[in-house]
XYZ file of N, CA, C and O in Angstrom:
400
model
N -15.331 -5.643 10.341
C -14.292 -4.635 10.324
C -13.819 -4.339 8.902
O -13.701 -3.202 8.521
N -13.542 -5.357 8.119
C -13.027 -5.155 6.769
C -14.109 -5.280 5.704
O -13.817 -5.581 4.558
N -15.337 -5.036 6.063
C -16.419 -5.161 5.091
C -16.607 -3.897 4.262
O -17.358 -3.891 3.312
N -15.921 -2.814 4.597
C -15.978 -1.564 3.861
C -14.764 -1.478 2.929
O -13.642 -1.785 3.324
N -14.967 -1.045 1.694
C -13.892 -0.956 0.710
C -12.797 0.002 1.166
O -11.615 -0.278 1.006
N -13.195 1.120 1.740
C -12.234 2.127 2.195
C -11.354 1.583 3.324
O -10.133 1.738 3.296
N -11.959 0.934 4.300
C -11.202 0.360 5.415
C -10.269 -0.742 4.923
O -9.115 -0.823 5.347
N -10.759 -1.569 4.035
C -9.934 -2.634 3.469
C -8.712 -2.049 2.750
O -7.603 -2.541 2.893
N -8.931 -0.971 2.001
C -7.821 -0.317 1.308
C -6.799 0.226 2.295
O -5.591 0.077 2.093
N -7.263 0.858 3.367
C -6.330 1.398 4.370
C -5.483 0.307 4.993
O -4.274 0.472 5.169
N -6.098 -0.823 5.336
C -5.366 -1.926 5.966
C -4.356 -2.523 4.993
O -3.185 -2.737 5.348
N -4.781 -2.770 3.770
C -3.864 -3.346 2.779
C -2.724 -2.382 2.492
O -1.565 -2.806 2.360
N -3.012 -1.096 2.409
C -1.967 -0.101 2.170
C -0.935 -0.111 3.290
O 0.279 -0.074 3.034
N -1.396 -0.192 4.520
C -0.490 -0.195 5.665
C 0.383 -1.451 5.680
O 1.604 -1.364 5.840
N -0.211 -2.599 5.482
C 0.532 -3.859 5.513
C 1.521 -3.931 4.347
O 2.670 -4.356 4.507
N 1.096 -3.476 3.169
C 1.982 -3.467 2.005
C 3.161 -2.524 2.242
O 4.299 -2.833 1.901
N 2.900 -1.376 2.845
C 3.972 -0.433 3.152
C 4.976 -1.001 4.147
O 6.186 -0.823 3.985
N 4.481 -1.697 5.148
C 5.393 -2.331 6.106
C 6.223 -3.429 5.438
O 7.418 -3.559 5.727
N 5.611 -4.179 4.538
C 6.377 -5.233 3.852
C 7.462 -4.624 2.976
O 8.548 -5.190 2.837
N 7.184 -3.453 2.393
C 8.189 -2.767 1.584
C 9.365 -2.319 2.461
O 10.535 -2.467 2.075
N 9.064 -1.791 3.643
C 10.127 -1.389 4.558
C 10.956 -2.580 5.009
O 12.191 -2.495 5.106
N 10.312 -3.693 5.285
C 11.038 -4.903 5.678
C 11.946 -5.371 4.544
O 13.101 -5.746 4.765
N 11.430 -5.324 3.332
C 12.227 -5.732 2.178
C 13.444 -4.834 1.999
O 14.574 -5.322 1.851
N 13.241 -3.534 2.044
C 14.324 -2.597 1.761
C 15.322 -2.479 2.909
O 16.536 -2.463 2.690
N 14.830 -2.410 4.145
C 15.719 -2.105 5.265
C 16.170 -3.312 6.079
O 17.059 -3.173 6.922
N 15.564 -4.469 5.868
C 15.996 -5.663 6.599
C 16.496 -6.743 5.639
O 17.624 -7.209 5.762
N 15.653 -7.127 4.688
C 16.006 -8.254 3.817
C 17.154 -7.917 2.868
O 18.060 -8.746 2.680
N 17.134 -6.738 2.261
C 18.214 -6.373 1.334
C 19.572 -6.282 2.040
O 20.553 -6.823 1.535
N 19.669 -5.623 3.201
C 20.958 -5.640 3.891
C 21.391 -7.052 4.304
O 22.589 -7.369 4.272
N 20.441 -7.896 4.692
C 20.805 -9.272 5.012
C 21.390 -9.988 3.795
O 22.337 -10.759 3.918
N 20.836 -9.721 2.638
C 21.331 -10.366 1.419
C 22.735 -9.878 1.070
O 23.624 -10.680 0.793
N 22.942 -8.581 1.084
C 24.204 -8.035 0.601
C 25.278 -7.880 1.660
O 26.464 -7.912 1.336
N 24.914 -7.751 2.917
C 25.913 -7.585 3.963
C 26.206 -8.877 4.721
O 27.322 -9.086 5.177
N 25.192 -9.730 4.859
C 25.369 -10.965 5.618
C 25.332 -12.202 4.732
O 25.385 -13.312 5.242
N 25.236 -12.003 3.423
C 25.183 -13.105 2.460
C 24.089 -14.111 2.822
O 24.314 -15.308 2.923
N 22.886 -13.580 3.014
C 21.724 -14.376 3.374
C 20.598 -14.069 2.382
O 19.660 -13.327 2.686
N 20.676 -14.653 1.171
C 19.736 -14.268 0.109
C 18.302 -14.762 0.296
O 17.390 -14.246 -0.333
N 18.076 -15.728 1.160
C 16.723 -16.255 1.351
C 15.786 -15.188 1.922
O 14.576 -15.213 1.674
N 16.346 -14.228 2.650
C 15.525 -13.158 3.236
C 14.836 -12.346 2.141
O 13.661 -12.000 2.260
N 15.557 -12.070 1.055
C 14.966 -11.299 -0.033
C 13.932 -12.136 -0.780
O 12.911 -11.615 -1.220
N 14.185 -13.417 -0.899
C 13.208 -14.273 -1.584
C 11.885 -14.293 -0.827
O 10.818 -14.161 -1.419
N 11.948 -14.462 0.464
C 10.728 -14.534 1.274
C 10.046 -13.168 1.350
O 8.848 -13.033 1.074
N 10.813 -12.141 1.724
C 10.225 -10.801 1.856
C 9.787 -10.261 0.503
O 8.763 -9.580 0.404
N 10.545 -10.562 -0.541
C 10.195 -10.089 -1.873
C 8.908 -10.710 -2.389
O 8.069 -10.027 -2.974
N 8.749 -12.006 -2.182
C 7.522 -12.679 -2.615
C 6.318 -12.163 -1.828
O 5.260 -11.882 -2.405
N 6.492 -11.998 -0.538
C 5.411 -11.487 0.306
C 5.019 -10.074 -0.131
O 3.838 -9.761 -0.283
N 6.018 -9.244 -0.327
C 5.743 -7.873 -0.751
C 5.083 -7.853 -2.136
O 4.173 -7.055 -2.383
N 5.523 -8.705 -3.026
C 4.928 -8.758 -4.359
C 3.451 -9.101 -4.327
O 2.634 -8.470 -5.007
N 3.099 -10.080 -3.528
C 1.692 -10.460 -3.386
C 0.888 -9.321 -2.759
O -0.201 -8.988 -3.224
N 1.449 -8.696 -1.734
C 0.755 -7.583 -1.087
C 0.634 -6.375 -2.009
O -0.365 -5.653 -1.970
N 1.624 -6.158 -2.866
C 1.552 -5.047 -3.806
C 0.433 -5.268 -4.826
O -0.283 -4.333 -5.194
N 0.277 -6.505 -5.277
C -0.823 -6.824 -6.188
C -2.163 -6.602 -5.490
O -3.088 -6.021 -6.071
N -2.272 -7.031 -4.235
C -3.502 -6.785 -3.469
C -3.748 -5.291 -3.285
O -4.890 -4.819 -3.357
N -2.678 -4.534 -3.056
C -2.803 -3.081 -2.924
C -3.349 -2.478 -4.209
O -4.248 -1.641 -4.181
N -2.807 -2.899 -5.336
C -3.247 -2.355 -6.613
C -4.717 -2.688 -6.876
O -5.479 -1.837 -7.339
N -5.129 -3.904 -6.557
C -6.529 -4.295 -6.729
C -7.426 -3.472 -5.804
O -8.477 -2.973 -6.215
N -6.997 -3.313 -4.542
C -7.787 -2.525 -3.588
C -7.855 -1.061 -4.020
O -8.908 -0.422 -3.891
N -6.757 -0.532 -4.536
C -6.756 0.850 -5.026
C -7.712 1.001 -6.197
O -8.461 1.980 -6.281
N -7.713 0.039 -7.091
C -8.633 0.078 -8.225
C -10.091 0.052 -7.744
O -10.920 0.829 -8.209
N -10.380 -0.822 -6.787
C -11.751 -0.945 -6.287
C -12.214 0.328 -5.584
O -13.331 0.799 -5.796
N -11.367 0.887 -4.730
C -11.760 2.088 -3.983
C -11.823 3.293 -4.926
O -12.674 4.173 -4.749
N -10.972 3.337 -5.932
C -11.016 4.437 -6.898
C -12.304 4.410 -7.706
O -12.889 5.452 -7.998
N -12.715 3.215 -8.065
C -13.947 3.074 -8.825
C -15.170 3.409 -7.959
O -16.089 4.092 -8.402
N -15.160 2.944 -6.737
C -16.319 3.143 -5.867
C -16.514 4.601 -5.460
O -17.633 5.102 -5.389
N -15.401 5.304 -5.162
C -15.496 6.675 -4.679
C -15.114 7.708 -5.737
O -14.912 8.876 -5.423
N -14.964 7.252 -6.970
C -14.716 8.128 -8.111
C -13.448 8.968 -7.936
O -13.448 10.172 -8.182
N -12.356 8.314 -7.484
C -11.063 8.976 -7.396
C -10.424 8.870 -8.767
O -10.227 7.792 -9.283
N -10.040 9.981 -9.350
C -9.396 9.942 -10.658
C -7.906 10.225 -10.501
O -7.097 9.316 -10.526
N -7.545 11.467 -10.321
C -6.133 11.797 -10.169
C -5.583 11.284 -8.845
O -4.419 10.924 -8.758
N -6.420 11.246 -7.831
C -5.975 10.796 -6.524
C -5.447 9.369 -6.562
O -4.444 9.058 -5.925
N -6.063 8.504 -7.336
C -5.594 7.119 -7.404
C -4.205 7.040 -8.017
O -3.370 6.251 -7.563
N -3.911 7.864 -9.018
C -2.568 7.897 -9.599
C -1.558 8.406 -8.577
O -0.465 7.853 -8.437
N -1.929 9.436 -7.842
C -1.060 9.999 -6.809
C -0.761 8.956 -5.731
O 0.384 8.803 -5.306
N -1.772 8.223 -5.302
C -1.573 7.204 -4.277
C -0.701 6.070 -4.793
O 0.117 5.514 -4.048
N -0.854 5.716 -6.060
C -0.009 4.681 -6.646
C 1.448 5.120 -6.637
O 2.335 4.338 -6.288
N 1.719 6.362 -6.997
C 3.098 6.868 -6.999
C 3.662 6.859 -5.582
O 4.813 6.463 -5.358
N 2.863 7.254 -4.605
C 3.325 7.241 -3.214
C 3.624 5.821 -2.725
O 4.459 5.627 -1.855
N 2.951 4.845 -3.277
C 3.196 3.468 -2.844
C 4.544 2.953 -3.315
O 5.026 1.937 -2.808
N 5.181 3.644 -4.235
C 6.469 3.206 -4.765
C 7.658 3.693 -3.946
O 8.783 3.248 -4.179
N 7.422 4.588 -3.003
C 8.528 5.103 -2.198
C 8.430 4.562 -0.771
O 7.337 4.318 -0.263
N 9.580 4.345 -0.122
C 9.529 3.904 1.277
C 8.819 4.960 2.140
O 8.973 6.159 1.921
N 8.071 4.515 3.084
C 7.262 5.338 3.990
C 6.133 6.059 3.261
O 5.463 6.914 3.838
N 5.898 5.729 2.010
C 4.816 6.345 1.243
C 3.451 5.975 1.774
O 2.487 6.735 1.615
N 3.345 4.812 2.422
C 2.050 4.402 2.975
C 1.571 5.365 4.049
O 0.369 5.511 4.265
N 2.500 6.056 4.710
C 2.104 7.052 5.705
C 1.491 8.278 5.024
O 0.515 8.845 5.511
N 2.061 8.658 3.890
C 1.488 9.762 3.111
C 0.115 9.389 2.571
O -0.803 10.223 2.554
N -0.008 8.148 2.116
C -1.290 7.677 1.594
C -2.365 7.787 2.668
O -3.449 8.309 2.432
N -2.054 7.299 3.859
C -3.043 7.340 4.939
C -3.381 8.775 5.319
O -4.546 9.102 5.565
N -2.379 9.632 5.346
C -2.628 11.036 5.690
C -3.545 11.702 4.657
O -4.475 12.426 5.012
N -3.309 11.423 3.389
C -4.110 12.038 2.326
C -5.545 11.531 2.348
O -6.489 12.315 2.272
N -5.708 10.220 2.445
C -7.075 9.697 2.361
C -7.880 9.962 3.624
O -9.104 9.964 3.575
N -7.215 10.207 4.734
C -7.951 10.491 5.959
C -8.303 11.966 6.115
O -9.052 12.336 7.005
N -7.751 12.836 5.240
C -8.146 14.249 5.282
C -9.631 14.391 4.985
O -10.330 15.142 5.645
N -10.070 13.695 3.980
C -11.488 13.716 3.615
C -11.941 12.295 3.323
O -12.030 11.888 2.163
N -12.184 11.509 4.366
C -12.638 10.138 4.116
C -14.004 10.152 3.436
O -14.810 11.057 3.668
N -14.243 9.198 2.570
C -15.527 9.171 1.843
C -16.692 8.928 2.803
O -16.557 8.243 3.814
N -17.799 9.487 2.456
C -19.007 9.281 3.239
C -19.500 7.852 3.044
O -19.269 7.237 2.027
N -20.181 7.359 4.041
C -20.781 6.003 3.927
C -21.816 6.008 2.827
O -22.662 6.890 2.761
N -21.727 5.004 1.968
C -22.729 4.877 0.920
C -23.953 4.156 1.493
O -23.826 3.162 2.192
N -25.105 4.653 1.193
C -26.323 4.039 1.732
C -26.912 3.075 0.740
O -26.793 3.145 -0.405
């Protein structure tokens, strides 16, 4: 299932986007409204690791499918909440052909 670079990128993008939403909409309010700072430590570390994996996967897929400006655009979208949905919509408009 995850043996294709494109599929791997889509999965990592989705999981990283969900971790960002958890960090922003669950862990941060828990820290500041309920005085529970451990939530941000756990969610923040998880999101940080996933963001690094996202960046590596983006680099790999950009190199393999020769995405130039698109990779910069996808990186910018990854910085906003719900941006992973835009990323998936953009890359699924014209998914790369299977390399033989």
